[in-house]
Amino acid sequence: MQRRTRTRVYLQICNELGVLQRGERATVQFADLFSRLPIGLVVVDLNGNVHYVNEKSIQLFAGLASQKSNKKPIQEIMTSTIIKSIKTEKPNVCMTTTDNGHSVYLLEIPFEADHLTKLGLIIMLDAEQVEYLISHSKIYLDLSQDLDTIMNLVGDLVTITDGNGIVLRVNAACEKVMGVKESDFVGRPATILEEQGIIDHSSTVNVLRSGVRGIMTQTTRSGRRLLVSSFPLYNDLGDLVKVVNISRDITEREELLDQIEELRNTIRHYQMEIDRLNRANADTPIMKSQIMQDIMDLIFRIADVDSTVLILGETGVGKEVIARTIHNLSSRKDKPFVAINCGSIPESLIESELFGYERGAFTGGNREGKLGLIAAANNGTLFLDEIGELPLHMQAKLLRVLQEKQLRPIGAVKEIKINVRFIAATNRNLEEMVKQGLFREDLFYRLNVISIVVPSLKERPEDIPYLMEYFLSVYNQKYGRKVQFHPDVMPYFLTYPWPGNIRELQNIVERLVVTCSEPLIRPERLPDKLRHYDGPEEGAANKSLKELVEEFERNIIHNAMQRYKTMKEVSEHLKVDVSTISRKARKYGIRHGSSNL
């Protein structure tokens, strides 16, 4: 009876698999064949009772071996959804784990043994077998091709590793970005990239350690910068199974950001120039020559630090204007700016002026005492002009203030703390004064943390036309005038050596605006020292306008070719074509690098 039942089941299985045979003998042959198949076969009814098992299924699940187990519900032996498949009459695929820990796929197929009996067939397939079949299926191959296409169209470098960090796949951008072929590390640990110095840090290692999504920057062996986004992928059991890394080359982006920042600094600089012009402040520095532009760049860099600054230069070059500019660009701009001319205060009064004094400190002083100029500059900037004129005994006291950031007014018992930015200036050679014992060496080094050497006006003739127009605008507005310079005036201003520098030029422009009764300032209105100045070769009065302009142009080109190494840099500095510079250099006989005009 039992044999006939099994035979009927085998026949039904054969029918479901599309195999039709005639006779008992053929049925027995297929029953024997099923028992020897390398896949597990189990037949159960609607209640989950086992009706048939083959040898392979018993190897996978020992609980199917005994005769008693055949009457035991399948749910007590293995994890399966076959009962649901029988009830819904829909096949299903699920995955489970065998007694020895191997993963198998269960293909669950419902069928009818007869009109009254509904059964279910469980086909057990090893996970590796299924994955092999899947990897050779058309749909898998199509998806794989689509994935390759998408990865290569992304443009960024894409790498995929398994849960152990073994590289599974990379796209074509790998060789372009890292200089490594795909075949060199697919199937190998992702750490090999770091070990061989191809990248400095492995994003995959970070994700495997942390288990969370991450963003980091990498530097390749060739110096390129990558922004890497890493994504961990988990299965239904919560196991990390893959890591996907998407790397974007940001080398050009960072270079562009540097250029943008440089452009912002340039815009900020010119905006400050515009603001200063709008304020029509006579103390505003005009910095158009390259050497003054370099000084302005330095001012931008040091404005917001508290280091002491020493400004060197001839009288009248604008040292105080430089100091005020540093203050106005700093975070102290809303605090006091106190300027002291150390050479204009009598030696007997300089200590009380700088340090102040307490009430009743000495006879003849203010009855309530006096706040010193150093304390008056607290939280702001103190400008010590002509620092070389400071007496030696005061140099020692000033040094202590610089070192300790505190001072003691005359007659006071306690010292007071101060927060002051110190800027000093002089037209004297302090190093020579140190050698002669006229200036303290320790104070010199304390002041000379950052030095700014302001060139004389004759060293930067490019600034003269701008200074002329600027001061003309200032004094026209101040005195309600509308006078202008006649073009013939320019050569006189360009050839004059300006021993008094900007201050002398400023005073002359003011005088011309005030005294000129005509709308145009002509050469005959200029002071005699400008009109009759005789230079080393020939005075301006004996040269034509064309000759003077050519001489000015020749000096400008010569100075630029001394400062810059290539003709392209010269042309960029002077804002003219390279061909124009080359032609004019040949015209004036100027050779690159030559020191002779």
Coordinates of C-alpha atoms in Angstrom, one line a residue:
M1 CA 0.0 0.0 0.0
Q2 CA 2.8 2.3 1.0
R3 CA 4.7 1.6 -2.3
R4 CA 1.6 2.3 -4.4
T5 CA 1.2 5.7 -2.6
R6 CA 4.8 6.6 -3.4
T7 CA 4.4 5.4 -7.0
R8 CA 1.4 7.7 -7.4
V9 CA 3.4 10.6 -6.0
Y10 CA 6.4 9.9 -8.3
L11 CA 4.0 9.8 -11.3
Q12 CA 2.5 13.1 -10.3
I13 CA 6.0 14.6 -9.9
C14 CA 6.9 13.3 -13.3
N15 CA 3.8 14.9 -14.8
E16 CA 4.6 18.2 -13.1
L17 CA 8.1 18.1 -14.5
G18 CA 6.7 17.3 -18.0
V19 CA 8.0 13.8 -18.0
L20 CA 5.3 11.1 -19.1
Q21 CA 6.2 7.4 -19.0
R22 CA 4.1 4.3 -19.3
G23 CA 4.0 1.4 -17.0
E24 CA 5.1 0.5 -13.5
R25 CA 8.6 -0.3 -14.6
A26 CA 9.2 3.2 -15.9
T27 CA 7.8 4.7 -12.7
V28 CA 10.1 2.7 -10.5
Q29 CA 13.1 3.8 -12.7
F30 CA 12.2 7.5 -12.2
A31 CA 11.6 6.9 -8.5
D32 CA 15.1 5.6 -8.3
L33 CA 16.3 8.5 -10.4
F34 CA 14.7 11.1 -8.0
S35 CA 16.3 9.5 -5.0
R36 CA 19.8 9.9 -6.6
L37 CA 19.4 13.5 -7.9
P38 CA 22.0 16.0 -6.5
I39 CA 19.1 18.2 -5.4
G40 CA 16.8 17.7 -2.5
L41 CA 13.2 16.8 -3.1
V42 CA 10.4 16.8 -0.5
V43 CA 6.7 16.3 -1.0
V44 CA 4.3 17.6 1.7
D45 CA 0.5 17.9 2.0
L46 CA -1.7 20.8 3.1
N47 CA -1.1 20.0 6.8
G48 CA 2.7 20.0 6.3
N49 CA 3.0 16.2 6.6
V50 CA 6.0 14.8 4.7
H51 CA 5.0 12.2 2.0
Y52 CA 8.3 11.8 0.2
V53 CA 12.0 12.7 0.7
N54 CA 15.0 11.8 -1.4
E55 CA 18.6 11.1 -0.2
K56 CA 19.9 14.6 -0.9
S57 CA 17.3 16.2 1.2
I58 CA 18.1 13.9 4.1
Q59 CA 21.7 14.8 3.8
L60 CA 20.7 18.5 4.1
F61 CA 18.1 18.0 6.9
A62 CA 18.7 14.9 9.1
G63 CA 15.3 15.3 10.6
L64 CA 13.8 14.0 7.4
A65 CA 15.5 10.6 7.7
S66 CA 13.4 8.6 10.2
Q67 CA 10.1 7.1 9.3
K68 CA 8.5 8.9 12.1
S69 CA 9.6 12.2 10.8
N70 CA 7.6 11.6 7.6
K71 CA 4.5 12.1 9.7
K72 CA 5.9 15.1 11.4
P73 CA 4.9 18.6 10.1
I74 CA 7.5 20.1 7.9
Q75 CA 7.6 23.3 10.0
E76 CA 9.3 21.3 12.8
I77 CA 12.1 20.1 10.6
M78 CA 13.0 23.1 8.4
T79 CA 12.0 26.7 7.7
S80 CA 9.6 26.7 4.7
T81 CA 6.6 28.5 3.3
I82 CA 5.3 25.5 1.4
I83 CA 1.9 25.5 3.3
K84 CA 1.2 29.0 2.1
S85 CA 2.1 28.0 -1.5
I86 CA -0.3 25.1 -1.4
K87 CA -3.1 27.2 0.0
T88 CA -2.6 30.1 -2.4
E89 CA -1.7 27.7 -5.3
K90 CA 1.2 30.0 -6.1
P91 CA 4.9 28.9 -6.3
N92 CA 7.4 30.6 -4.0
V93 CA 11.2 30.9 -3.5
C94 CA 12.8 31.3 -0.1
M95 CA 16.1 30.7 1.5
T96 CA 17.1 28.7 4.5
T97 CA 20.1 27.2 6.3
T98 CA 20.8 23.4 6.4
D99 CA 21.9 21.5 9.5
N100 CA 25.6 22.0 8.6
G101 CA 25.1 25.7 8.1
H102 CA 25.0 25.9 4.3
S103 CA 22.6 28.2 2.5
V104 CA 20.0 26.6 0.2
Y105 CA 17.2 28.0 -1.9
L106 CA 13.8 26.4 -1.7
L107 CA 11.7 26.3 -4.8
E108 CA 8.2 25.6 -3.6
I109 CA 5.7 24.4 -6.1
P110 CA 2.0 23.5 -5.3
F111 CA 0.2 20.7 -7.3
E112 CA -2.8 18.3 -7.1
A113 CA -2.3 14.5 -6.8
D114 CA -5.9 14.1 -7.6
H115 CA -9.1 16.2 -7.4
L116 CA -9.2 15.9 -3.7
T117 CA -5.5 15.9 -2.7
K118 CA -3.4 19.1 -2.8
L119 CA 0.4 18.6 -2.3
G120 CA 3.5 20.7 -2.4
L121 CA 6.9 20.0 -3.9
I122 CA 10.0 21.5 -2.3
I123 CA 13.1 21.5 -4.6
M124 CA 16.3 22.3 -2.6
L125 CA 19.0 24.0 -4.6
D126 CA 22.5 24.9 -3.2
A127 CA 23.0 28.6 -3.1
E128 CA 26.2 28.4 -5.2
Q129 CA 24.4 26.5 -7.8
V130 CA 21.6 29.1 -8.0
E131 CA 24.0 31.9 -8.1
Y132 CA 25.9 30.2 -10.9
L133 CA 22.7 29.8 -12.8
I134 CA 21.7 33.4 -12.1
S135 CA 25.1 34.7 -13.3
H136 CA 24.6 33.0 -16.6
S137 CA 21.0 34.1 -17.1
K138 CA 20.1 36.6 -19.8
I139 CA 18.4 39.0 -17.3
Y140 CA 21.6 38.9 -15.1
L141 CA 23.9 39.5 -18.0
D142 CA 21.7 42.4 -19.2
L143 CA 21.6 44.0 -15.7
S144 CA 25.4 43.6 -15.4
Q145 CA 25.9 45.3 -18.8
D146 CA 23.5 48.1 -17.7
L147 CA 25.4 48.5 -14.5
D148 CA 28.7 48.7 -16.3
T149 CA 27.3 51.3 -18.6
I150 CA 25.8 53.4 -15.8
M151 CA 29.0 53.2 -13.8
N152 CA 31.1 54.4 -16.7
L153 CA 28.7 57.2 -17.6
V154 CA 28.9 58.6 -14.1
G155 CA 32.3 60.1 -14.7
D156 CA 33.3 59.7 -11.1
L157 CA 35.3 56.8 -9.9
V158 CA 33.1 54.0 -8.6
T159 CA 34.4 51.0 -6.6
I160 CA 32.3 48.1 -5.1
T161 CA 33.7 45.7 -2.5
D162 CA 32.2 42.8 -0.6
G163 CA 31.7 42.8 3.2
N164 CA 35.3 41.7 3.7
G165 CA 36.7 44.6 1.6
I166 CA 37.5 42.5 -1.5
V167 CA 37.2 44.6 -4.6
L168 CA 34.3 43.3 -6.8
R169 CA 34.0 45.9 -9.5
V170 CA 35.4 49.3 -10.6
N171 CA 34.5 51.5 -13.5
A172 CA 36.6 52.8 -16.3
A173 CA 37.5 56.0 -14.5
C174 CA 39.8 54.0 -12.2
E175 CA 42.8 54.2 -14.5
K176 CA 42.2 57.8 -15.4
V177 CA 41.9 59.0 -11.8
M178 CA 44.3 56.6 -10.0
G179 CA 46.6 55.5 -12.8
V180 CA 45.8 51.8 -12.0
K181 CA 44.2 49.3 -14.3
E182 CA 41.0 47.5 -13.2
S183 CA 42.6 44.1 -13.5
D184 CA 45.4 45.2 -11.0
F185 CA 43.1 45.1 -8.0
V186 CA 39.7 43.6 -8.8
G187 CA 39.5 40.4 -6.6
R188 CA 42.1 41.8 -4.2
P189 CA 41.6 43.6 -0.8
A190 CA 40.9 47.3 -1.0
T191 CA 43.7 47.9 1.4
I192 CA 46.2 47.2 -1.4
L193 CA 45.6 50.7 -2.7
E194 CA 46.7 52.2 0.6
E195 CA 49.6 49.8 1.1
Q196 CA 51.0 50.5 -2.4
G197 CA 50.7 54.3 -1.9
I198 CA 48.1 54.6 -4.7
I199 CA 46.0 56.6 -2.2
D200 CA 46.8 57.9 1.3
H201 CA 43.7 56.6 3.1
S202 CA 41.2 53.8 2.3
S203 CA 37.6 54.8 2.6
T204 CA 36.5 51.1 2.5
V205 CA 38.5 50.4 5.6
N206 CA 36.8 53.3 7.4
V207 CA 33.3 52.0 6.5
L208 CA 34.2 48.4 7.5
R209 CA 35.3 49.7 10.9
S210 CA 32.5 52.1 11.6
G211 CA 29.7 50.4 9.7
V212 CA 28.2 53.8 8.7
R213 CA 28.2 56.0 5.7
G214 CA 31.2 58.3 5.5
I215 CA 32.7 61.2 3.5
M216 CA 36.4 61.8 3.3
T217 CA 39.1 63.3 1.1
Q218 CA 41.9 61.2 -0.5
T219 CA 45.1 62.2 -2.2
T220 CA 46.3 60.0 -5.0
R221 CA 49.9 59.1 -5.8
S222 CA 49.9 61.7 -8.6
G223 CA 48.7 64.4 -6.2
R224 CA 45.1 64.6 -7.3
R225 CA 42.5 65.3 -4.6
L226 CA 39.4 63.1 -4.4
L227 CA 36.2 63.6 -2.4
V228 CA 34.9 60.1 -1.5
S229 CA 31.4 59.2 -0.4
S230 CA 31.1 55.6 1.0
F231 CA 27.9 53.7 1.4
P232 CA 27.6 50.4 3.4
L233 CA 24.9 47.9 2.2
Y234 CA 23.3 45.4 4.5
N235 CA 21.2 42.3 3.9
D236 CA 17.9 41.4 5.6
L237 CA 19.9 39.8 8.5
G238 CA 21.8 43.0 9.2
D239 CA 25.1 41.8 7.8
L240 CA 27.4 44.2 5.9
V241 CA 27.6 42.7 2.5
K242 CA 29.0 45.4 0.2
V243 CA 30.6 48.8 0.3
V244 CA 30.1 51.3 -2.6
N245 CA 32.6 54.1 -2.9
I246 CA 32.0 57.1 -5.3
S247 CA 35.0 59.3 -5.7
R248 CA 34.9 62.7 -7.3
D249 CA 38.1 64.4 -8.6
I250 CA 38.1 67.8 -6.9
T251 CA 41.6 68.9 -7.8
E252 CA 40.4 71.5 -10.3
R253 CA 37.6 72.5 -8.0
E254 CA 40.1 73.3 -5.2
E255 CA 42.3 75.2 -7.6
L256 CA 39.2 77.1 -8.7
L257 CA 38.3 77.9 -5.1
D258 CA 41.8 79.2 -4.6
Q259 CA 41.4 81.4 -7.7
I260 CA 38.0 82.6 -6.4
E261 CA 39.5 83.5 -3.1
E262 CA 42.3 85.4 -4.8
L263 CA 39.7 87.2 -6.9
R264 CA 37.7 88.0 -3.8
N265 CA 40.8 89.5 -2.2
T266 CA 41.4 91.6 -5.4
I267 CA 37.7 92.7 -5.4
R268 CA 38.0 93.5 -1.7
H269 CA 41.1 95.6 -2.4
Y270 CA 39.5 97.6 -5.2
Q271 CA 36.3 98.0 -3.2
M272 CA 38.4 99.6 -0.5
E273 CA 40.0 101.9 -3.0
I274 CA 36.5 102.9 -4.2
D275 CA 35.3 103.4 -0.7
R276 CA 38.3 105.6 0.1
L277 CA 37.8 107.7 -3.0
N278 CA 34.1 108.1 -2.2
R279 CA 35.0 109.4 1.3
A280 CA 37.4 111.8 -0.4
N281 CA 39.8 111.4 2.5
A282 CA 43.1 113.3 1.8
D283 CA 44.9 110.7 3.9
T284 CA 43.9 107.8 1.6
P285 CA 46.9 106.1 0.0
I286 CA 46.9 105.7 -3.8
M287 CA 48.6 102.5 -4.6
K288 CA 48.7 101.8 -8.4
S289 CA 52.3 100.8 -8.9
Q290 CA 53.2 97.1 -8.5
I291 CA 55.5 97.8 -5.6
M292 CA 52.7 99.6 -3.7
Q293 CA 50.3 96.9 -4.7
D294 CA 52.6 94.4 -3.0
I295 CA 52.7 96.5 0.1
M296 CA 48.9 96.6 0.1
D297 CA 48.7 92.8 -0.2
L298 CA 51.0 92.6 2.8
I299 CA 48.7 95.0 4.7
F300 CA 45.7 92.8 4.0
R301 CA 47.6 89.8 5.4
I302 CA 48.8 91.4 8.6
A303 CA 45.9 93.7 9.4
D304 CA 44.0 91.3 11.7
V305 CA 47.0 90.0 13.7
D306 CA 48.5 91.9 16.6
S307 CA 52.2 91.7 15.7
T308 CA 54.1 95.0 15.9
V309 CA 54.8 96.7 12.6
L310 CA 57.8 98.9 11.7
I311 CA 57.3 101.2 8.7
L312 CA 60.4 102.6 7.1
G313 CA 60.7 105.3 4.5
E314 CA 61.6 108.9 3.7
T315 CA 59.6 111.8 5.0
G316 CA 56.4 112.4 3.3
V317 CA 56.0 108.9 1.7
G318 CA 52.8 108.3 3.7
K319 CA 53.9 106.2 6.7
E320 CA 51.0 107.4 8.9
V321 CA 48.6 106.7 6.0
I322 CA 49.9 103.1 5.9
A323 CA 49.5 102.8 9.7
R324 CA 45.9 104.1 9.5
T325 CA 45.1 101.7 6.7
I326 CA 46.3 98.7 8.8
H327 CA 44.1 99.9 11.7
N328 CA 41.1 100.5 9.4
L329 CA 41.4 97.0 8.0
S330 CA 41.8 95.3 11.4
S331 CA 39.2 94.2 13.9
R332 CA 40.2 97.2 15.9
K333 CA 38.9 99.7 13.3
D334 CA 36.1 100.9 15.6
K335 CA 38.5 101.5 18.5
P336 CA 40.9 104.4 18.9
F337 CA 43.8 105.2 16.6
V338 CA 46.3 107.3 18.5
A339 CA 49.2 108.9 16.6
I340 CA 52.3 110.2 18.4
N341 CA 55.2 112.1 16.8
C342 CA 58.1 111.2 19.1
G343 CA 60.2 113.9 17.8
S344 CA 57.7 116.7 18.4
I345 CA 57.3 116.2 22.2
P346 CA 59.9 117.8 24.5
E347 CA 62.0 115.2 26.3
S348 CA 60.9 116.4 29.7
L349 CA 57.2 115.8 28.9
I350 CA 57.4 112.7 26.8
E351 CA 57.0 110.2 29.7
S352 CA 53.9 112.0 31.1
E353 CA 52.4 112.2 27.6
L354 CA 52.9 108.5 26.9
F355 CA 52.3 107.0 30.4
G356 CA 50.1 109.7 32.0
Y357 CA 50.2 110.5 35.7
E358 CA 48.1 110.2 38.9
R359 CA 46.5 113.0 40.8
G360 CA 49.2 115.1 42.6
A361 CA 52.0 113.2 41.0
F362 CA 54.1 116.4 40.5
T363 CA 53.8 120.1 40.8
G364 CA 52.2 121.9 37.8
G365 CA 50.4 118.9 36.6
N366 CA 46.7 118.5 36.1
R367 CA 45.0 118.4 39.4
E368 CA 42.9 115.4 38.5
G369 CA 45.8 113.5 36.8
K370 CA 46.1 112.7 33.1
L371 CA 45.5 109.7 31.0
G372 CA 48.5 108.7 28.9
L373 CA 48.4 108.3 25.2
I374 CA 49.3 104.6 25.4
A375 CA 46.3 104.0 27.7
A376 CA 44.1 106.2 25.5
A377 CA 44.8 103.8 22.7
N378 CA 43.6 100.8 24.7
N379 CA 41.9 98.1 22.5
G380 CA 43.0 100.1 19.5
T381 CA 46.2 101.1 17.7
L382 CA 49.1 103.3 18.9
F383 CA 51.2 104.8 16.1
L384 CA 54.7 105.9 17.2
D385 CA 56.0 108.1 14.4
E386 CA 59.6 109.1 14.3
I387 CA 60.4 106.3 16.8
G388 CA 64.1 107.0 16.2
E389 CA 63.8 110.3 18.1
L390 CA 62.7 108.6 21.4
P391 CA 65.2 109.1 24.2
L392 CA 67.1 106.0 25.4
H393 CA 65.5 106.0 28.9
M394 CA 62.1 106.1 27.4
Q395 CA 63.1 103.3 25.0
A396 CA 63.6 101.0 28.0
K397 CA 60.2 101.8 29.4
L398 CA 58.5 101.4 26.1
L399 CA 60.2 98.0 25.7
R400 CA 58.7 96.8 29.0
V401 CA 55.2 97.9 27.9
L402 CA 55.6 95.9 24.7
Q403 CA 56.8 92.8 26.6
E404 CA 54.5 92.9 29.6
K405 CA 51.4 94.5 28.0
Q406 CA 51.0 96.8 31.1
L407 CA 52.2 100.2 32.3
R408 CA 52.5 102.3 35.4
P409 CA 51.5 105.9 35.2
I410 CA 53.7 108.4 37.0
G411 CA 52.9 108.4 40.7
A412 CA 50.8 105.2 40.5
V413 CA 51.3 102.3 42.8
K414 CA 49.7 99.6 40.6
E415 CA 50.3 98.8 37.0
I416 CA 47.4 98.7 34.6
K417 CA 46.9 96.2 31.8
I418 CA 46.6 97.4 28.2
N419 CA 45.5 95.8 24.9
V420 CA 47.2 97.9 22.2
R421 CA 48.5 97.2 18.7
F422 CA 51.8 99.0 18.2
I423 CA 52.9 100.4 14.9
A424 CA 56.2 102.4 14.7
A425 CA 57.7 104.4 11.9
T426 CA 60.9 106.3 11.1
N427 CA 62.9 107.8 8.3
R428 CA 66.2 107.0 10.1
N429 CA 68.4 103.9 9.8
L430 CA 67.7 102.2 13.1
E431 CA 70.2 99.4 12.5
E432 CA 73.0 102.0 12.2
M433 CA 71.6 103.8 15.3
V434 CA 71.8 100.5 17.2
K435 CA 75.5 100.1 16.2
Q436 CA 76.1 103.7 17.4
G437 CA 74.4 103.0 20.7
L438 CA 71.6 105.5 20.0
F439 CA 68.8 102.9 19.8
R440 CA 68.3 99.9 22.0
E441 CA 68.9 96.6 20.1
D442 CA 66.2 94.7 22.0
L443 CA 63.6 97.4 21.3
F444 CA 64.5 97.4 17.6
Y445 CA 63.9 93.6 17.3
R446 CA 60.7 93.9 19.3
L447 CA 59.4 96.6 16.9
N448 CA 60.7 94.9 13.7
V449 CA 58.5 91.9 13.8
I450 CA 56.9 92.9 10.5
S451 CA 58.6 95.6 8.5
I452 CA 57.2 97.7 5.6
V453 CA 59.6 99.7 3.5
V454 CA 57.7 102.4 1.6
P455 CA 59.5 103.6 -1.5
S456 CA 60.0 107.2 -2.3
L457 CA 57.8 108.8 -5.0
K458 CA 60.6 108.9 -7.5
E459 CA 60.9 105.1 -7.3
R460 CA 57.3 104.7 -8.3
P461 CA 56.5 107.3 -11.0
E462 CA 53.5 105.2 -12.1
D463 CA 51.6 106.6 -9.0
I464 CA 52.1 110.2 -9.9
P465 CA 49.3 110.7 -12.4
Y466 CA 46.8 109.0 -10.0
L467 CA 48.0 111.0 -7.1
M468 CA 47.6 114.2 -9.1
E469 CA 44.0 113.4 -10.0
Y470 CA 43.2 112.2 -6.6
F471 CA 44.4 115.3 -4.7
L472 CA 42.8 117.5 -7.4
S473 CA 39.4 115.8 -6.7
V474 CA 39.9 116.2 -3.0
Y475 CA 40.7 119.9 -3.0
N476 CA 38.1 120.7 -5.7
Q477 CA 35.5 119.3 -3.4
K478 CA 37.0 120.9 -0.3
Y479 CA 37.2 124.4 -1.8
G480 CA 34.2 124.2 -4.2
R481 CA 36.4 124.4 -7.3
K482 CA 36.3 122.6 -10.7
V483 CA 39.7 123.1 -12.1
Q484 CA 41.5 120.5 -14.2
F485 CA 45.1 119.8 -15.2
H486 CA 46.2 120.8 -18.8
P487 CA 47.9 117.8 -20.5
D488 CA 51.1 119.8 -20.8
V489 CA 51.4 119.8 -17.0
M490 CA 52.0 116.1 -16.7
P491 CA 55.7 115.9 -18.0
Y492 CA 56.7 118.4 -15.3
F493 CA 55.3 116.3 -12.5
L494 CA 56.8 113.1 -14.0
T495 CA 60.4 114.5 -14.3
Y496 CA 60.5 116.3 -10.9
P497 CA 62.3 114.2 -8.3
W498 CA 59.8 115.0 -5.4
P499 CA 62.3 115.2 -2.5
G500 CA 59.2 115.8 -0.2
N501 CA 57.5 112.8 -1.7
I502 CA 53.6 112.6 -1.6
R503 CA 53.3 115.3 1.0
E504 CA 55.1 117.8 -1.3
L505 CA 52.9 116.7 -4.3
Q506 CA 49.8 117.1 -2.2
N507 CA 50.7 120.6 -1.0
I508 CA 51.5 121.7 -4.6
V509 CA 48.2 120.4 -5.9
E510 CA 46.3 122.2 -3.0
R511 CA 48.1 125.4 -3.8
L512 CA 47.3 125.2 -7.5
V513 CA 43.6 124.5 -6.8
V514 CA 43.4 127.5 -4.4
T515 CA 45.4 130.0 -6.5
C516 CA 44.4 129.1 -10.1
S517 CA 41.7 131.4 -11.4
E518 CA 41.2 129.6 -14.7
P519 CA 39.5 126.3 -15.3
L520 CA 42.7 124.7 -16.6
I521 CA 46.0 124.5 -14.7
R522 CA 48.6 125.2 -17.3
P523 CA 52.4 124.8 -17.0
E524 CA 53.0 128.5 -16.4
R525 CA 51.0 128.2 -13.2
L526 CA 53.4 125.6 -11.8
P527 CA 55.9 126.5 -9.1
D528 CA 59.3 127.5 -10.4
K529 CA 61.0 124.4 -9.0
L530 CA 58.9 122.2 -11.2
R531 CA 59.1 124.4 -14.4
H532 CA 62.8 125.0 -14.1
Y533 CA 64.0 121.7 -12.7
D534 CA 67.1 120.4 -14.5
G535 CA 67.6 116.7 -14.1
P536 CA 70.8 114.7 -14.6
E537 CA 70.5 115.1 -18.4
E538 CA 68.2 117.9 -19.4
G539 CA 65.4 119.8 -17.7
A540 CA 61.7 119.4 -18.5
A541 CA 61.5 122.9 -19.8
N542 CA 63.9 122.0 -22.6
K543 CA 62.1 118.8 -23.7
S544 CA 59.0 118.4 -25.8
L545 CA 55.9 116.7 -24.4
K546 CA 56.5 113.8 -26.7
E547 CA 60.1 113.4 -25.4
L548 CA 59.0 113.5 -21.8
V549 CA 56.2 111.0 -22.3
E550 CA 58.5 108.6 -24.1
E551 CA 61.1 109.0 -21.3
F552 CA 58.4 108.2 -18.8
E553 CA 57.2 105.2 -20.8
R554 CA 60.7 103.9 -21.2
N555 CA 61.3 104.1 -17.4
I556 CA 58.1 102.2 -16.7
I557 CA 58.9 99.4 -19.2
H558 CA 62.5 99.1 -18.0
N559 CA 61.4 98.8 -14.3
A560 CA 58.8 96.2 -15.2
M561 CA 61.3 94.1 -17.2
Q562 CA 63.7 94.3 -14.3
R563 CA 61.0 93.0 -11.9
Y564 CA 59.4 90.2 -14.0
K565 CA 61.1 87.3 -15.7
T566 CA 59.0 86.9 -18.8
M567 CA 57.5 89.2 -21.3
K568 CA 54.1 87.7 -20.6
E569 CA 54.4 88.7 -16.9
V570 CA 55.4 92.2 -18.0
S571 CA 52.5 92.5 -20.3
E572 CA 50.0 91.3 -17.6
H573 CA 51.5 93.8 -15.1
L574 CA 51.2 96.7 -17.6
K575 CA 47.9 95.4 -19.0
V576 CA 49.1 95.6 -22.7
D577 CA 49.7 92.9 -25.3
V578 CA 53.1 91.1 -25.4
S579 CA 53.6 92.3 -29.0
T580 CA 53.3 96.0 -27.8
I581 CA 55.8 95.4 -25.0
S582 CA 58.3 93.7 -27.4
R583 CA 57.9 96.5 -30.0
K584 CA 58.4 99.3 -27.4
A585 CA 61.4 97.5 -25.8
R586 CA 63.1 97.3 -29.2
K587 CA 62.2 101.0 -29.8
Y588 CA 63.9 102.1 -26.5
G589 CA 66.7 99.5 -26.7
I590 CA 65.7 97.7 -23.5
R591 CA 66.9 94.2 -23.0
H592 CA 65.3 91.7 -20.6
G593 CA 67.3 91.6 -17.4
S594 CA 69.5 94.5 -18.4
S595 CA 70.2 97.0 -15.7
N596 CA 71.0 99.8 -18.2
L597 CA 68.5 102.1 -19.8

